[in-house]
Amino acid sequence: MDSNDTPPDDHADTENPDETDLHGAPARDRTTDISRDVDIDDVLDDEDDDNQGLFDDLLSGEPIFENKEVLRPSYTPHELPHRNEQINQMATILVSALRGDTPSNILIYGKTGTGKTASAKFVSKELESTSQKYDVPCEVEYINCEVTDTQYRVLAQLANKFIEKNHDVIDDRLDDLRDLRSRVVDDEATLTDTEYGSLDAVDDRIDALETDREEMEPVPMTGWPTDRVYSSFFEAVDYHERVVVIMLDEIDKLVEKSGDDTLYNLSRMNSELETSRISIMGISNDLKFTDFLDPRVKSSLGEEEIVFPPYDANQLRDILQHRADVAFKGNALTEDVIPLCAAFAAQEHGDARRALDLLRTAGELAERGQADTVEESHVRQAQDKIELDRVVEVVRTLPTQSKIVLFAIILLEKNGVHNINTGEVYNIYKRLCEEIDADVLTQRRVTDLISELDMLGIVNAVVVSKGRYGRTKEISLSVPVEETEAVLLSDSRLGDIENAQPFVQARFDN
């Protein structure tokens, strides 16, 4: 027999090779072995333990917040402590809208965080809900003029809002008319007690409404002549009877950017409108912005004025407690947290927004540290963080020339120069301008820029007398050096300076 031949009897019983192992023994059921040796559930549990996600540890802690949104500036509370007098003043003026009359225009003044916008929104919400209750057509439209800061944008935004509302009104009327038409087809007596004498009259009205809807073209945010945008807004607001209150928040920003044309157009609209009426409610941080208005606009806009005074520490404490009861879980705050937040905010002209930001940030810091409660230390950390964020934002938005002057001061301080004077800053400033190919301003102009930095709280500039040598400014930084330098170098224009440090002559103080 050939050595390569296989004896016929050797594997006679191995028709299914899977049933035996390499030595001819029957193969074991592997599933049975696994289930016998290892519990499948244990394997899955072990895999879950090994695959802990990035957020699992963070979610394992008990949350401190119940509803964090209550602490944000955008939230409008159901009750505003210590603002009843101002709210009642607004309500007394605006109640005429519920009688179908035109309310007087209102100007609301007050510093940041004194409850102006929150109070105005609260009153507006009450006005709209009451108008629905008594079936009176009254609407409030809110515009933030810090964002929508040109006449075109204001008019376009208002036009589009009213066009959208008109579409809804037309759609409702069309649904009613089509329903009426279908019933008239079945029984012409259905027209009795309606304003329509025939089926043709119903069809004509449906055609007219569909034409109205098609002709109400939304206004693009750019590209149209301003007078066309104004016409679209005028026609949209006057489409049916209603009283409209237009709330212009940060109204001074609109005047600063675009002049008083928008306010002039809005304030004279009532003399031309046939079916609707408009009232303006302006909100401003600047009590003097009306000084720059046309006398006619000023007289019509400022028919009623309401001033919001700053909150004191006790009032801020009430406001924070009122919000904290809703925002945090029970016993999440130690007793000294709210008084400390109120005290910090009261130092800055009673800014409730600042106090709420402080409390929210303290809560977030405590939650990140997986602490069970918010404590005084968290408030102090939050104060430092908010202050640094403010500095970063102010420095980031400085004009390029101011950034170069500030960078010169930083370089002097980093090289051990104290009691820096204007001449030293100017010498380094000139070198920096050469490095980045920027225009060199005069020393007088640089002195003005230093004064502006002083007003912003970024540097401290004090005029000192040098006797017969005259007077000079001694300058020092009021902000953290490293963080401020990092913000400046993030500017693409100043980024090259990092590797071109100009020579600074060290000076030693006695």
PDB file of N, CA, C and O in Angstrom, residues 434-490:
ATOM      1  N   GLU A 434       6.687  99.318  16.346  1.00  0.00           N
ATOM      2  CA  GLU A 434       7.638  98.992  15.271  1.00  0.00           C
ATOM      3  C   GLU A 434       7.636  97.495  14.988  1.00  0.00           C
ATOM      4  O   GLU A 434       7.716  97.070  13.826  1.00  0.00           O
ATOM      5  N   GLU A 435       7.507  96.682  16.056  1.00  0.00           N
ATOM      6  CA  GLU A 435       7.546  95.229  15.902  1.00  0.00           C
ATOM      7  C   GLU A 435       6.364  94.723  15.073  1.00  0.00           C
ATOM      8  O   GLU A 435       6.507  93.807  14.267  1.00  0.00           O
ATOM      9  N   ILE A 436       5.192  95.312  15.263  1.00  0.00           N
ATOM     10  CA  ILE A 436       3.999  94.794  14.578  1.00  0.00           C
ATOM     11  C   ILE A 436       3.536  95.722  13.452  1.00  0.00           C
ATOM     12  O   ILE A 436       2.457  95.542  12.902  1.00  0.00           O
ATOM     13  N   ASP A 437       4.373  96.717  13.143  1.00  0.00           N
ATOM     14  CA  ASP A 437       4.089  97.648  12.041  1.00  0.00           C
ATOM     15  C   ASP A 437       2.761  98.384  12.250  1.00  0.00           C
ATOM     16  O   ASP A 437       1.926  98.478  11.350  1.00  0.00           O
ATOM     17  N   ALA A 438       2.576  98.898  13.484  1.00  0.00           N
ATOM     18  CA  ALA A 438       1.366  99.669  13.799  1.00  0.00           C
ATOM     19  C   ALA A 438       1.701 101.153  13.820  1.00  0.00           C
ATOM     20  O   ALA A 438       2.858 101.545  14.018  1.00  0.00           O
ATOM     21  N   ASP A 439       0.703 102.003  13.613  1.00  0.00           N
ATOM     22  CA  ASP A 439       0.911 103.454  13.680  1.00  0.00           C
ATOM     23  C   ASP A 439       1.314 103.842  15.095  1.00  0.00           C
ATOM     24  O   ASP A 439       0.788 103.305  16.076  1.00  0.00           O
ATOM     25  N   VAL A 440       2.240 104.803  15.217  1.00  0.00           N
ATOM     26  CA  VAL A 440       2.683 105.285  16.528  1.00  0.00           C
ATOM     27  C   VAL A 440       1.911 106.557  16.861  1.00  0.00           C
ATOM     28  O   VAL A 440       1.991 107.547  16.120  1.00  0.00           O
ATOM     29  N   LEU A 441       1.173 106.542  17.957  1.00  0.00           N
ATOM     30  CA  LEU A 441       0.420 107.717  18.387  1.00  0.00           C
ATOM     31  C   LEU A 441       1.330 108.663  19.164  1.00  0.00           C
ATOM     32  O   LEU A 441       2.420 108.281  19.608  1.00  0.00           O
ATOM     33  N   THR A 442       0.858 109.882  19.371  1.00  0.00           N
ATOM     34  CA  THR A 442       1.633 110.842  20.151  1.00  0.00           C
ATOM     35  C   THR A 442       1.591 110.461  21.631  1.00  0.00           C
ATOM     36  O   THR A 442       0.707 109.703  22.074  1.00  0.00           O
ATOM     37  N   GLN A 443       2.539 111.007  22.412  1.00  0.00           N
ATOM     38  CA  GLN A 443       2.580 110.684  23.841  1.00  0.00           C
ATOM     39  C   GLN A 443       1.326 111.201  24.547  1.00  0.00           C
ATOM     40  O   GLN A 443       0.813 110.568  25.469  1.00  0.00           O
ATOM     41  N   ARG A 444       0.787 112.325  24.102  1.00  0.00           N
ATOM     42  CA  ARG A 444      -0.440 112.865  24.700  1.00  0.00           C
ATOM     43  C   ARG A 444      -1.603 111.880  24.501  1.00  0.00           C
ATOM     44  O   ARG A 444      -2.392 111.642  25.405  1.00  0.00           O
ATOM     45  N   ARG A 445      -1.680 111.307  23.276  1.00  0.00           N
ATOM     46  CA  ARG A 445      -2.765 110.352  23.002  1.00  0.00           C
ATOM     47  C   ARG A 445      -2.590 109.074  23.815  1.00  0.00           C
ATOM     48  O   ARG A 445      -3.572 108.505  24.303  1.00  0.00           O
ATOM     49  N   VAL A 446      -1.351 108.632  23.972  1.00  0.00           N
ATOM     50  CA  VAL A 446      -1.089 107.433  24.792  1.00  0.00           C
ATOM     51  C   VAL A 446      -1.477 107.705  26.247  1.00  0.00           C
ATOM     52  O   VAL A 446      -2.020 106.832  26.937  1.00  0.00           O
ATOM     53  N   THR A 447      -1.231 108.929  26.727  1.00  0.00           N
ATOM     54  CA  THR A 447      -1.644 109.303  28.087  1.00  0.00           C
ATOM     55  C   THR A 447      -3.161 109.198  28.233  1.00  0.00           C
ATOM     56  O   THR A 447      -3.669 108.724  29.261  1.00  0.00           O
ATOM     57  N   ASP A 448      -3.885 109.607  27.190  1.00  0.00           N
ATOM     58  CA  ASP A 448      -5.349 109.474  27.210  1.00  0.00           C
ATOM     59  C   ASP A 448      -5.766 108.007  27.272  1.00  0.00           C
ATOM     60  O   ASP A 448      -6.718 107.652  27.978  1.00  0.00           O
ATOM     61  N   LEU A 449      -5.076 107.150  26.525  1.00  0.00           N
ATOM     62  CA  LEU A 449      -5.396 105.719  26.527  1.00  0.00           C
ATOM     63  C   LEU A 449      -5.145 105.100  27.909  1.00  0.00           C
ATOM     64  O   LEU A 449      -5.908 104.228  28.353  1.00  0.00           O
ATOM     65  N   ILE A 450      -4.091 105.568  28.575  1.00  0.00           N
ATOM     66  CA  ILE A 450      -3.812 105.085  29.936  1.00  0.00           C
ATOM     67  C   ILE A 450      -4.950 105.493  30.873  1.00  0.00           C
ATOM     68  O   ILE A 450      -5.380 104.715  31.729  1.00  0.00           O
ATOM     69  N   SER A 451      -5.439 106.711  30.703  1.00  0.00           N
ATOM     70  CA  SER A 451      -6.570 107.176  31.521  1.00  0.00           C
ATOM     71  C   SER A 451      -7.811 106.316  31.279  1.00  0.00           C
ATOM     72  O   SER A 451      -8.555 105.999  32.213  1.00  0.00           O
ATOM     73  N   GLU A 452      -8.034 105.912  30.021  1.00  0.00           N
ATOM     74  CA  GLU A 452      -9.174 105.051  29.705  1.00  0.00           C
ATOM     75  C   GLU A 452      -9.021 103.679  30.357  1.00  0.00           C
ATOM     76  O   GLU A 452      -9.993 103.109  30.875  1.00  0.00           O
ATOM     77  N   LEU A 453      -7.797 103.143  30.342  1.00  0.00           N
ATOM     78  CA  LEU A 453      -7.536 101.856  31.001  1.00  0.00           C
ATOM     79  C   LEU A 453      -7.763 101.971  32.503  1.00  0.00           C
ATOM     80  O   LEU A 453      -8.242 101.027  33.152  1.00  0.00           O
ATOM     81  N   ASP A 454      -7.438 103.135  33.040  1.00  0.00           N
ATOM     82  CA  ASP A 454      -7.655 103.397  34.465  1.00  0.00           C
ATOM     83  C   ASP A 454      -9.152 103.409  34.779  1.00  0.00           C
ATOM     84  O   ASP A 454      -9.613 102.829  35.766  1.00  0.00           O
ATOM     85  N   MET A 455      -9.933 104.047  33.914  1.00  0.00           N
ATOM     86  CA  MET A 455     -11.387 104.106  34.109  1.00  0.00           C
ATOM     87  C   MET A 455     -12.013 102.715  34.039  1.00  0.00           C
ATOM     88  O   MET A 455     -12.988 102.422  34.722  1.00  0.00           O
ATOM     89  N   LEU A 456     -11.453 101.836  33.211  1.00  0.00           N
ATOM     90  CA  LEU A 456     -11.976 100.472  33.077  1.00  0.00           C
ATOM     91  C   LEU A 456     -11.539  99.565  34.227  1.00  0.00           C
ATOM     92  O   LEU A 456     -11.997  98.426  34.332  1.00  0.00           O
ATOM     93  N   GLY A 457     -10.628 100.081  35.085  1.00  0.00           N
ATOM     94  CA  GLY A 457     -10.175  99.297  36.232  1.00  0.00           C
ATOM     95  C   GLY A 457      -9.072  98.307  35.882  1.00  0.00           C
ATOM     96  O   GLY A 457      -8.780  97.396  36.662  1.00  0.00           O
ATOM     97  N   ILE A 458      -8.454  98.466  34.703  1.00  0.00           N
ATOM     98  CA  ILE A 458      -7.393  97.537  34.293  1.00  0.00           C
ATOM     99  C   ILE A 458      -6.045  97.969  34.850  1.00  0.00           C
ATOM    100  O   ILE A 458      -5.214  97.134  35.211  1.00  0.00           O
ATOM    101  N   VAL A 459      -5.814  99.285  34.902  1.00  0.00           N
ATOM    102  CA  VAL A 459      -4.592  99.797  35.539  1.00  0.00           C
ATOM    103  C   VAL A 459      -4.988 100.832  36.591  1.00  0.00           C
ATOM    104  O   VAL A 459      -6.117 101.317  36.610  1.00  0.00           O
ATOM    105  N   ASN A 460      -4.046 101.126  37.436  1.00  0.00           N
ATOM    106  CA  ASN A 460      -4.244 102.187  38.423  1.00  0.00           C
ATOM    107  C   ASN A 460      -3.239 103.289  38.109  1.00  0.00           C
ATOM    108  O   ASN A 460      -2.023 103.068  38.188  1.00  0.00           O
ATOM    109  N   ALA A 461      -3.742 104.461  37.710  1.00  0.00           N
ATOM    110  CA  ALA A 461      -2.858 105.574  37.325  1.00  0.00           C
ATOM    111  C   ALA A 461      -3.088 106.745  38.280  1.00  0.00           C
ATOM    112  O   ALA A 461      -4.192 107.296  38.325  1.00  0.00           O
ATOM    113  N   VAL A 462      -2.052 107.098  39.019  1.00  0.00           N
ATOM    114  CA  VAL A 462      -2.161 108.176  40.014  1.00  0.00           C
ATOM    115  C   VAL A 462      -1.190 109.296  39.630  1.00  0.00           C
ATOM    116  O   VAL A 462      -0.011 109.044  39.339  1.00  0.00           O
ATOM    117  N   VAL A 463      -1.689 110.531  39.624  1.00  0.00           N
ATOM    118  CA  VAL A 463      -0.831 111.687  39.322  1.00  0.00           C
ATOM    119  C   VAL A 463      -0.058 112.052  40.586  1.00  0.00           C
ATOM    120  O   VAL A 463      -0.651 112.265  41.649  1.00  0.00           O
ATOM    121  N   VAL A 464       1.272 112.087  40.478  1.00  0.00           N
ATOM    122  CA  VAL A 464       2.117 112.447  41.629  1.00  0.00           C
ATOM    123  C   VAL A 464       3.000 113.636  41.265  1.00  0.00           C
ATOM    124  O   VAL A 464       3.359 113.835  40.107  1.00  0.00           O
ATOM    125  N   SER A 465       3.331 114.407  42.264  1.00  0.00           N
ATOM    126  CA  SER A 465       4.175 115.583  42.049  1.00  0.00           C
ATOM    127  C   SER A 465       5.648 115.212  42.220  1.00  0.00           C
ATOM    128  O   SER A 465       6.015 114.488  43.152  1.00  0.00           O
ATOM    129  N   LYS A 466       6.481 115.678  41.290  1.00  0.00           N
ATOM    130  CA  LYS A 466       7.925 115.443  41.366  1.00  0.00           C
ATOM    131  C   LYS A 466       8.662 116.749  41.698  1.00  0.00           C
ATOM    132  O   LYS A 466       9.811 116.948  41.308  1.00  0.00           O
ATOM    133  N   GLY A 467       7.972 117.629  42.406  1.00  0.00           N
ATOM    134  CA  GLY A 467       8.593 118.889  42.798  1.00  0.00           C
ATOM    135  C   GLY A 467       8.906 119.755  41.609  1.00  0.00           C
ATOM    136  O   GLY A 467       8.052 119.992  40.757  1.00  0.00           O
ATOM    137  N   ARG A 468      10.141 120.204  41.501  1.00  0.00           N
ATOM    138  CA  ARG A 468      10.510 121.095  40.399  1.00  0.00           C
ATOM    139  C   ARG A 468      10.540 120.374  39.055  1.00  0.00           C
ATOM    140  O   ARG A 468      10.681 121.006  38.012  1.00  0.00           O
ATOM    141  N   TYR A 469      10.442 119.016  39.089  1.00  0.00           N
ATOM    142  CA  TYR A 469      10.417 118.259  37.828  1.00  0.00           C
ATOM    143  C   TYR A 469       9.001 118.106  37.279  1.00  0.00           C
ATOM    144  O   TYR A 469       8.767 117.435  36.290  1.00  0.00           O
ATOM    145  N   GLY A 470       8.040 118.731  37.966  1.00  0.00           N
ATOM    146  CA  GLY A 470       6.662 118.683  37.472  1.00  0.00           C
ATOM    147  C   GLY A 470       5.881 117.487  38.018  1.00  0.00           C
ATOM    148  O   GLY A 470       6.270 116.880  39.021  1.00  0.00           O
ATOM    149  N   ARG A 471       4.798 117.173  37.338  1.00  0.00           N
ATOM    150  CA  ARG A 471       3.951 116.066  37.771  1.00  0.00           C
ATOM    151  C   ARG A 471       3.952 114.952  36.719  1.00  0.00           C
ATOM    152  O   ARG A 471       4.144 115.215  35.541  1.00  0.00           O
ATOM    153  N   THR A 472       3.742 113.746  37.166  1.00  0.00           N
ATOM    154  CA  THR A 472       3.677 112.606  36.250  1.00  0.00           C
ATOM    155  C   THR A 472       2.681 111.580  36.779  1.00  0.00           C
ATOM    156  O   THR A 472       2.293 111.630  37.955  1.00  0.00           O
ATOM    157  N   LYS A 473       2.308 110.669  35.898  1.00  0.00           N
ATOM    158  CA  LYS A 473       1.424 109.581  36.312  1.00  0.00           C
ATOM    159  C   LYS A 473       2.261 108.375  36.701  1.00  0.00           C
ATOM    160  O   LYS A 473       3.163 107.972  35.950  1.00  0.00           O
ATOM    161  N   GLU A 474       1.941 107.793  37.862  1.00  0.00           N
ATOM    162  CA  GLU A 474       2.563 106.522  38.238  1.00  0.00           C
ATOM    163  C   GLU A 474       1.538 105.428  37.995  1.00  0.00           C
ATOM    164  O   GLU A 474       0.409 105.492  38.484  1.00  0.00           O
ATOM    165  N   ILE A 475       1.953 104.430  37.233  1.00  0.00           N
ATOM    166  CA  ILE A 475       1.007 103.430  36.720  1.00  0.00           C
ATOM    167  C   ILE A 475       1.353 102.058  37.268  1.00  0.00           C
ATOM    168  O   ILE A 475       2.528 101.675  37.324  1.00  0.00           O
ATOM    169  N   SER A 476       0.316 101.312  37.653  1.00  0.00           N
ATOM    170  CA  SER A 476       0.499  99.915  38.059  1.00  0.00           C
ATOM    171  C   SER A 476      -0.701  99.105  37.569  1.00  0.00           C
ATOM    172  O   SER A 476      -1.792  99.646  37.361  1.00  0.00           O
ATOM    173  N   LEU A 477      -0.492  97.814  37.371  1.00  0.00           N
ATOM    174  CA  LEU A 477      -1.566  96.942  36.893  1.00  0.00           C
ATOM    175  C   LEU A 477      -2.549  96.633  38.014  1.00  0.00           C
ATOM    176  O   LEU A 477      -2.146  96.448  39.170  1.00  0.00           O
ATOM    177  N   SER A 478      -3.840  96.548  37.668  1.00  0.00           N
ATOM    178  CA  SER A 478      -4.871  96.177  38.642  1.00  0.00           C
ATOM    179  C   SER A 478      -5.459  94.808  38.337  1.00  0.00           C
ATOM    180  O   SER A 478      -6.442  94.403  38.941  1.00  0.00           O
ATOM    181  N   VAL A 479      -4.854  94.111  37.353  1.00  0.00           N
ATOM    182  CA  VAL A 479      -5.380  92.813  36.920  1.00  0.00           C
ATOM    183  C   VAL A 479      -4.254  91.781  36.939  1.00  0.00           C
ATOM    184  O   VAL A 479      -3.076  92.144  36.918  1.00  0.00           O
ATOM    185  N   PRO A 480      -4.593  90.475  36.963  1.00  0.00           N
ATOM    186  CA  PRO A 480      -3.551  89.441  36.970  1.00  0.00           C
ATOM    187  C   PRO A 480      -2.690  89.500  35.709  1.00  0.00           C
ATOM    188  O   PRO A 480      -3.219  89.578  34.599  1.00  0.00           O
ATOM    189  N   VAL A 481      -1.375  89.476  35.891  1.00  0.00           N
ATOM    190  CA  VAL A 481      -0.449  89.672  34.773  1.00  0.00           C
ATOM    191  C   VAL A 481      -0.538  88.541  33.758  1.00  0.00           C
ATOM    192  O   VAL A 481      -0.711  88.778  32.554  1.00  0.00           O
ATOM    193  N   GLU A 482      -0.431  87.277  34.226  1.00  0.00           N
ATOM    194  CA  GLU A 482      -0.349  86.138  33.304  1.00  0.00           C
ATOM    195  C   GLU A 482      -1.603  86.017  32.447  1.00  0.00           C
ATOM    196  O   GLU A 482      -1.528  85.849  31.236  1.00  0.00           O
ATOM    197  N   GLU A 483      -2.768  86.093  33.099  1.00  0.00           N
ATOM    198  CA  GLU A 483      -4.021  85.935  32.363  1.00  0.00           C
ATOM    199  C   GLU A 483      -4.221  87.065  31.355  1.00  0.00           C
ATOM    200  O   GLU A 483      -4.657  86.842  30.224  1.00  0.00           O
ATOM    201  N   THR A 484      -3.875  88.289  31.770  1.00  0.00           N
ATOM    202  CA  THR A 484      -4.049  89.449  30.881  1.00  0.00           C
ATOM    203  C   THR A 484      -3.111  89.350  29.683  1.00  0.00           C
ATOM    204  O   THR A 484      -3.506  89.611  28.538  1.00  0.00           O
ATOM    205  N   GLU A 485      -1.872  88.933  29.943  1.00  0.00           N
ATOM    206  CA  GLU A 485      -0.909  88.779  28.848  1.00  0.00           C
ATOM    207  C   GLU A 485      -1.387  87.711  27.859  1.00  0.00           C
ATOM    208  O   GLU A 485      -1.277  87.887  26.639  1.00  0.00           O
ATOM    209  N   ALA A 486      -1.933  86.623  28.376  1.00  0.00           N
ATOM    210  CA  ALA A 486      -2.418  85.541  27.501  1.00  0.00           C
ATOM    211  C   ALA A 486      -3.544  86.037  26.589  1.00  0.00           C
ATOM    212  O   ALA A 486      -3.591  85.695  25.403  1.00  0.00           O
ATOM    213  N   VAL A 487      -4.439  86.870  27.133  1.00  0.00           N
ATOM    214  CA  VAL A 487      -5.543  87.414  26.328  1.00  0.00           C
ATOM    215  C   VAL A 487      -4.992  88.332  25.234  1.00  0.00           C
ATOM    216  O   VAL A 487      -5.434  88.277  24.084  1.00  0.00           O
ATOM    217  N   LEU A 488      -4.024  89.158  25.594  1.00  0.00           N
ATOM    218  CA  LEU A 488      -3.437  90.080  24.610  1.00  0.00           C
ATOM    219  C   LEU A 488      -2.745  89.311  23.485  1.00  0.00           C
ATOM    220  O   LEU A 488      -2.884  89.648  22.310  1.00  0.00           O
ATOM    221  N   LEU A 489      -2.011  88.253  23.842  1.00  0.00           N
ATOM    222  CA  LEU A 489      -1.270  87.499  22.828  1.00  0.00           C
ATOM    223  C   LEU A 489      -2.195  86.646  21.960  1.00  0.00           C
ATOM    224  O   LEU A 489      -1.775  86.158  20.915  1.00  0.00           O
ATOM    225  N   SER A 490      -3.437  86.456  22.398  1.00  0.00           N
ATOM    226  CA  SER A 490      -4.400  85.707  21.572  1.00  0.00           C
ATOM    227  C   SER A 490      -4.891  86.555  20.391  1.00  0.00           C
ATOM    228  O   SER A 490      -5.473  86.030  19.454  1.00  0.00           O
TER     229      SER A 490
END
